[in-house]
Coordinates of C-alpha atoms and ligand atoms in Angstrom, one line a residue:
M1 CA -30.1 11.3 14.2
S2 CA -26.5 12.0 13.9
N3 CA -24.6 10.7 10.8
L4 CA -21.9 9.0 12.9
Y5 CA -20.3 5.5 12.7
G6 CA -17.9 3.6 15.0
S7 CA -14.9 1.4 14.0
I8 CA -13.4 -1.2 16.0
E9 CA -10.2 -3.0 14.9
A10 CA -10.0 -5.9 17.5
G11 CA -6.3 -7.3 17.3
G12 CA -4.4 -9.5 19.3
T13 CA -2.1 -6.8 20.8
K14 CA -4.3 -3.9 20.5
F15 CA -7.7 -2.5 19.8
V16 CA -8.0 0.6 17.8
L17 CA -11.4 2.4 18.3
A18 CA -12.7 5.3 16.2
V19 CA -15.6 7.5 15.4
G20 CA -16.2 8.8 11.9
D21 CA -18.7 10.8 9.9
G22 CA -20.6 9.8 6.8
E23 CA -17.5 11.1 4.6
L24 CA -15.4 8.5 6.5
N25 CA -13.4 11.4 8.2
I26 CA -12.0 10.1 11.6
I27 CA -13.2 12.3 14.3
K28 CA -11.8 10.5 17.4
R29 CA -9.4 7.7 17.6
I30 CA -7.8 5.8 20.5
T31 CA -5.7 2.7 20.9
I32 CA -6.0 0.3 23.9
P33 CA -4.0 -2.7 24.6
T34 CA -5.8 -6.2 24.3
R35 CA -6.2 -7.6 27.8
S36 CA -9.0 -10.0 28.9
P37 CA -12.4 -9.6 27.3
G38 CA -13.8 -8.3 30.5
E39 CA -11.3 -5.5 30.7
T40 CA -11.0 -4.5 27.1
I41 CA -14.7 -4.8 26.2
K42 CA -15.6 -2.5 29.1
E43 CA -13.2 0.1 27.7
V44 CA -14.7 -0.3 24.3
I45 CA -18.0 0.5 25.7
D46 CA -16.9 3.4 27.7
F47 CA -15.4 4.8 24.6
F48 CA -18.6 4.7 22.5
K49 CA -21.4 5.1 25.0
D50 CA -21.6 8.8 24.7
Y51 CA -22.1 8.7 21.0
S52 CA -25.2 8.3 19.0
L53 CA -24.1 5.9 16.4
K54 CA -25.9 4.5 13.3
G55 CA -23.7 1.4 13.4
I56 CA -20.4 -0.1 14.1
G57 CA -18.1 -2.0 11.8
L58 CA -16.0 -4.4 13.6
G59 CA -12.8 -6.1 12.1
S60 CA -11.5 -8.9 14.4
F61 CA -8.7 -11.0 14.8
G62 CA -9.7 -14.6 14.0
P63 CA -10.6 -17.2 13.6
A64 CA -14.0 -15.6 13.8
D65 CA -17.6 -16.9 13.0
I66 CA -18.9 -14.5 10.5
N67 CA -21.4 -16.9 9.1
K68 CA -24.9 -15.3 10.0
G69 CA -26.7 -18.5 9.9
S70 CA -24.3 -20.2 12.5
S71 CA -25.2 -20.6 16.2
T72 CA -22.0 -18.9 17.1
Y73 CA -22.1 -16.0 14.7
G74 CA -20.3 -13.0 16.1
Y75 CA -17.9 -15.2 18.1
I76 CA -14.1 -15.2 18.2
T77 CA -13.7 -19.0 17.8
N78 CA -10.6 -21.1 18.0
T79 CA -7.9 -18.6 19.1
P80 CA -4.7 -19.3 21.0
K81 CA -5.6 -16.3 23.2
L82 CA -7.5 -18.4 25.7
S83 CA -9.6 -15.8 27.5
W84 CA -11.0 -14.9 24.0
N85 CA -11.7 -18.4 23.0
M86 CA -15.4 -18.7 22.1
Y87 CA -16.1 -15.2 23.1
D88 CA -19.3 -13.5 21.8
I89 CA -17.9 -10.2 21.0
V90 CA -20.8 -9.0 18.7
G91 CA -23.5 -10.0 21.1
N92 CA -21.8 -8.5 24.1
L93 CA -21.1 -5.2 22.4
E94 CA -24.5 -5.1 20.8
R95 CA -26.3 -5.7 24.0
A96 CA -24.2 -3.1 25.9
L97 CA -24.4 -0.4 23.2
N98 CA -27.5 -1.0 21.6
V99 CA -26.0 -0.3 18.3
P100 CA -25.8 -2.6 15.3
I101 CA -22.7 -4.2 14.4
Y102 CA -21.1 -5.3 11.1
F103 CA -18.8 -8.1 11.9
T104 CA -15.8 -9.2 9.7
T105 CA -12.2 -10.2 9.8
D106 CA -9.5 -7.6 10.6
V107 CA -7.9 -8.3 7.1
N108 CA -11.2 -7.9 5.3
A109 CA -11.8 -4.6 7.1
A110 CA -8.3 -3.3 5.9
C111 CA -9.0 -4.8 2.4
Y112 CA -12.4 -2.8 2.3
G113 CA -10.5 0.4 3.4
E114 CA -8.1 0.2 0.6
Y115 CA -11.1 -0.6 -1.8
V116 CA -13.2 2.5 -0.8
K117 CA -10.4 4.9 -0.2
G118 CA -6.9 3.5 -0.9
N119 CA -4.9 1.8 -3.6
A120 CA -7.9 -0.3 -4.7
Q121 CA -10.2 2.5 -5.2
G122 CA -11.9 2.4 -8.5
T123 CA -11.4 -1.4 -8.8
K124 CA -14.1 -4.2 -8.6
S125 CA -11.7 -6.7 -6.9
C126 CA -8.7 -6.7 -4.8
V127 CA -6.8 -8.8 -2.2
Y128 CA -5.1 -7.5 0.9
F129 CA -2.4 -9.4 2.7
T130 CA -1.1 -8.4 6.0
V131 CA 2.3 -9.6 7.0
G132 CA 2.8 -8.9 10.8
T133 CA 2.6 -11.1 13.8
G134 CA 0.8 -13.4 11.6
V135 CA -0.1 -13.5 7.9
G136 CA -3.7 -13.2 7.0
A137 CA -5.6 -11.9 3.8
G138 CA -9.0 -10.7 2.8
A139 CA -10.5 -10.6 -0.8
I140 CA -13.3 -8.6 -2.4
N141 CA -14.9 -9.4 -5.7
A142 CA -17.6 -7.3 -7.3
G143 CA -17.6 -5.1 -4.2
E144 CA -18.3 -8.2 -1.8
F145 CA -16.1 -10.1 0.5
I146 CA -15.2 -13.5 -0.9
Q147 CA -16.6 -16.0 1.8
G148 CA -18.6 -19.2 1.9
F149 CA -19.1 -21.3 5.1
G150 CA -16.6 -19.1 6.7
H151 CA -13.7 -16.6 5.8
P152 CA -10.7 -17.3 3.6
E153 CA -7.5 -18.4 5.3
M154 CA -5.0 -17.6 2.6
G155 CA -2.3 -16.8 5.3
H156 CA -1.9 -20.6 5.8
M157 CA -1.5 -21.5 2.2
I158 CA 1.2 -24.1 1.3
V159 CA 4.2 -22.5 -0.2
K160 CA 7.2 -24.1 -1.6
Q161 CA 10.4 -23.8 0.8
H162 CA 13.1 -21.7 -0.6
H163 CA 16.2 -24.1 -1.4
S164 CA 18.5 -22.2 1.0
D165 CA 15.9 -21.7 3.8
T166 CA 16.4 -24.5 6.5
Y167 CA 13.9 -22.9 8.9
E168 CA 11.2 -25.5 9.7
G169 CA 8.5 -23.2 10.1
N170 CA 6.6 -22.1 13.2
C171 CA 2.8 -22.5 12.4
P172 CA 1.2 -24.6 15.3
F173 CA -1.1 -26.3 12.7
H174 CA 1.0 -26.6 9.5
K175 CA 4.6 -25.7 10.5
N176 CA 5.8 -24.4 7.1
C177 CA 2.7 -22.8 5.5
L178 CA 2.9 -19.1 4.5
E179 CA 2.4 -17.7 7.9
G180 CA 4.8 -20.3 9.4
L181 CA 7.5 -19.2 7.0
A182 CA 6.9 -15.5 6.3
A183 CA 5.2 -13.8 9.6
G184 CA 7.4 -11.3 11.5
P185 CA 8.3 -13.8 14.4
T186 CA 9.8 -16.4 11.9
I187 CA 12.6 -13.7 11.2
E188 CA 13.4 -13.4 14.8
D189 CA 13.2 -17.3 15.2
R190 CA 15.7 -17.7 12.3
L191 CA 18.2 -15.0 13.4
G192 CA 17.5 -14.1 17.1
I193 CA 16.9 -10.5 16.3
K194 CA 13.8 -8.6 15.0
G195 CA 13.2 -7.9 11.5
E196 CA 13.5 -4.2 12.1
Q197 CA 17.1 -4.6 12.9
I198 CA 18.2 -6.9 10.0
E199 CA 19.9 -5.4 7.0
E200 CA 18.8 -5.3 3.5
N201 CA 21.4 -7.9 2.1
N202 CA 20.5 -10.5 4.6
P203 CA 19.4 -13.7 2.7
V204 CA 16.1 -13.9 5.1
W205 CA 14.6 -11.1 2.8
D206 CA 15.1 -13.3 -0.2
Y207 CA 13.2 -16.0 1.6
I208 CA 10.4 -13.8 2.7
A209 CA 10.1 -12.1 -0.8
D210 CA 10.0 -15.5 -2.3
Y211 CA 7.1 -16.7 0.0
L212 CA 5.1 -13.6 -0.4
A213 CA 5.7 -13.8 -4.2
Q214 CA 4.3 -17.3 -4.1
A215 CA 1.3 -16.0 -2.3
A216 CA 0.7 -13.3 -5.0
Y217 CA 1.2 -16.0 -7.6
N218 CA -1.4 -18.3 -6.3
T219 CA -3.7 -15.3 -5.6
T220 CA -3.3 -14.3 -9.2
L221 CA -4.1 -17.7 -10.6
F222 CA -7.0 -18.4 -8.1
L223 CA -8.8 -15.1 -8.2
S224 CA -7.3 -12.8 -10.9
P225 CA -7.9 -9.7 -8.8
Q226 CA -7.3 -6.1 -10.1
V227 CA -4.8 -5.3 -7.3
I228 CA -2.9 -7.1 -4.6
I229 CA -1.8 -5.2 -1.6
F230 CA 0.9 -6.2 1.0
G231 CA 0.7 -4.3 4.4
G232 CA 1.5 -5.1 8.0
G233 CA 4.8 -4.4 10.1
V234 CA 7.1 -6.6 8.1
M235 CA 6.4 -4.6 4.8
N236 CA 8.1 -1.6 6.5
Q237 CA 11.2 -2.8 4.8
P238 CA 11.2 -0.5 2.0
Y239 CA 12.9 -2.7 -0.5
L240 CA 10.8 -5.8 0.1
L241 CA 8.0 -4.8 -2.2
D242 CA 10.4 -4.7 -5.2
K243 CA 11.9 -8.0 -4.3
I244 CA 8.4 -9.5 -4.2
K245 CA 7.6 -8.1 -7.7
A246 CA 10.9 -9.4 -9.0
N247 CA 10.2 -12.9 -7.7
F248 CA 6.5 -12.9 -8.8
K249 CA 7.7 -11.9 -12.3
E250 CA 10.2 -14.9 -12.4
L251 CA 7.6 -17.3 -11.1
M252 CA 4.8 -16.2 -13.4
N253 CA 7.2 -16.5 -16.4
D254 CA 4.8 -14.5 -18.5
Y255 CA 2.1 -17.1 -18.2
V256 CA -0.7 -14.7 -17.1
A257 CA -0.6 -11.1 -18.7
T258 CA -1.2 -9.2 -15.3
P259 CA -1.6 -5.6 -15.0
D260 CA 1.7 -3.7 -14.8
L261 CA 3.3 -4.9 -11.6
N262 CA 3.8 -1.4 -10.4
A263 CA 0.0 -1.0 -10.4
Y264 CA -0.8 -4.6 -9.5
I265 CA 1.3 -5.5 -6.4
L266 CA 1.2 -2.6 -4.1
Q267 CA 1.6 -1.5 -0.3
P268 CA -1.5 0.1 1.4
E269 CA -2.2 3.9 0.6
L270 CA -4.0 4.5 3.9
K271 CA -1.2 2.8 6.0
D272 CA -2.4 2.3 9.4
N273 CA -5.7 3.7 8.8
A274 CA -6.9 1.1 6.3
G275 CA -8.8 -1.0 8.9
T276 CA -10.4 2.0 10.6
I277 CA -11.6 3.5 7.3
G278 CA -12.7 0.0 6.2
C279 CA -14.9 -0.5 9.4
L280 CA -16.3 2.9 9.0
A281 CA -17.3 2.3 5.4
L282 CA -18.7 -1.0 6.2
A283 CA -20.8 0.4 9.0
K284 CA -21.9 3.1 6.6
K285 CA -22.8 0.6 3.8
H286 CA -24.8 -1.6 6.2
F287 CA -26.5 1.0 8.5
E288 CA -26.9 4.2 6.6
Ligands
LIG301 P1 0.3 -6.9 14.2 O1 0.4 -8.1 13.3 O2 0.5 -7.5 15.7 O3 -0.9 -6.2 14.1 P2 2.4 -5.5 12.9 O4 1.6 -5.6 11.6 O5 3.0 -4.2 13.5 O6 1.5 -5.9 14.4 O7 3.6 -6.7 12.9 C1 4.4 -6.9 13.9 C2 5.6 -7.8 13.2 O8 6.2 -7.0 12.2 C3 6.7 -8.0 14.3 O9 7.1 -9.4 14.1 C4 7.8 -7.1 13.9 O10 9.1 -7.8 14.3 C5 7.5 -7.1 12.4 N1 8.2 -5.6 12.0 C6 7.7 -4.5 12.4 N2 8.6 -3.6 11.8 C7 9.3 -4.3 10.9 C8 10.3 -3.8 9.9 N3 10.6 -2.6 9.9 N4 10.9 -4.8 9.3 C9 10.7 -6.1 9.6 N5 9.8 -6.5 10.3 C10 9.1 -5.6 11.2
LIG302 ZN1 -0.6 -22.6 9.1

């Protein structure tokens, strides 16, 4: 049998599909827009059906049921994208392709990519935040994802509002949780233009950096990981990482002796490939 693995990054706006070999080299990769499950899953099946794969790693937008004991294991659950609500993505793909699937969240997959081949390589524990359309995070400890009845939802942790930030927050569940104050669309909500177009000296970056520093601070106190990584579209602002580190240092006030911040709070080394590499590595780990 061939030594090939599949990767599916299922996102709310796009799906990234890839085939890779046992060394995690990407052999073929395409991106398709996320439409209804009927349309998109058909394209996924068409992409993979000519390959003989040992397994597929699937990192999905959530919330997703990744609890193997659950009757809705493998489903995308309570999503605002209504056509995907309670959709059995794993069952449908496994039946159509006859290939085993390892199912996890998109952020866990990206976390795993950085863990095997990126900026968390050689560590035993790391946390990966994505700051994009939403905020999400995955965590690895001793080589395994941290999860219990379900997956962590660190993107919705409560943070303290910055004293000058009057924005009420846009999370439909919590208003001013981390995602409600720091995800990309909150920037556009505050200022009427996208984050891409806002200059470095705008105070909004102080707010965003403060919230992400609080997230790193809480993560440090809860998990004490070896590395914390911030990825996602908003982190394309090149100075944001330094602002986060400065805020973090002030918040921590030398209470916990973390690793040097330049080796502790990082951006993803694999950039846009973190999720794909992670899914391939997870497929290899579980189905080799
Ligand atoms: P998704 O979360 O849908 O996978 P991204 O991670 O690319 O997608 O995040 C998209 C969000 O990131 C949008 O809100 C966009 O405005 C914001 N964004 C993209 N590039 C930048 C940038 N250079 N600076 C600030 N925000 C950005
Ligand atoms: Zn929330």
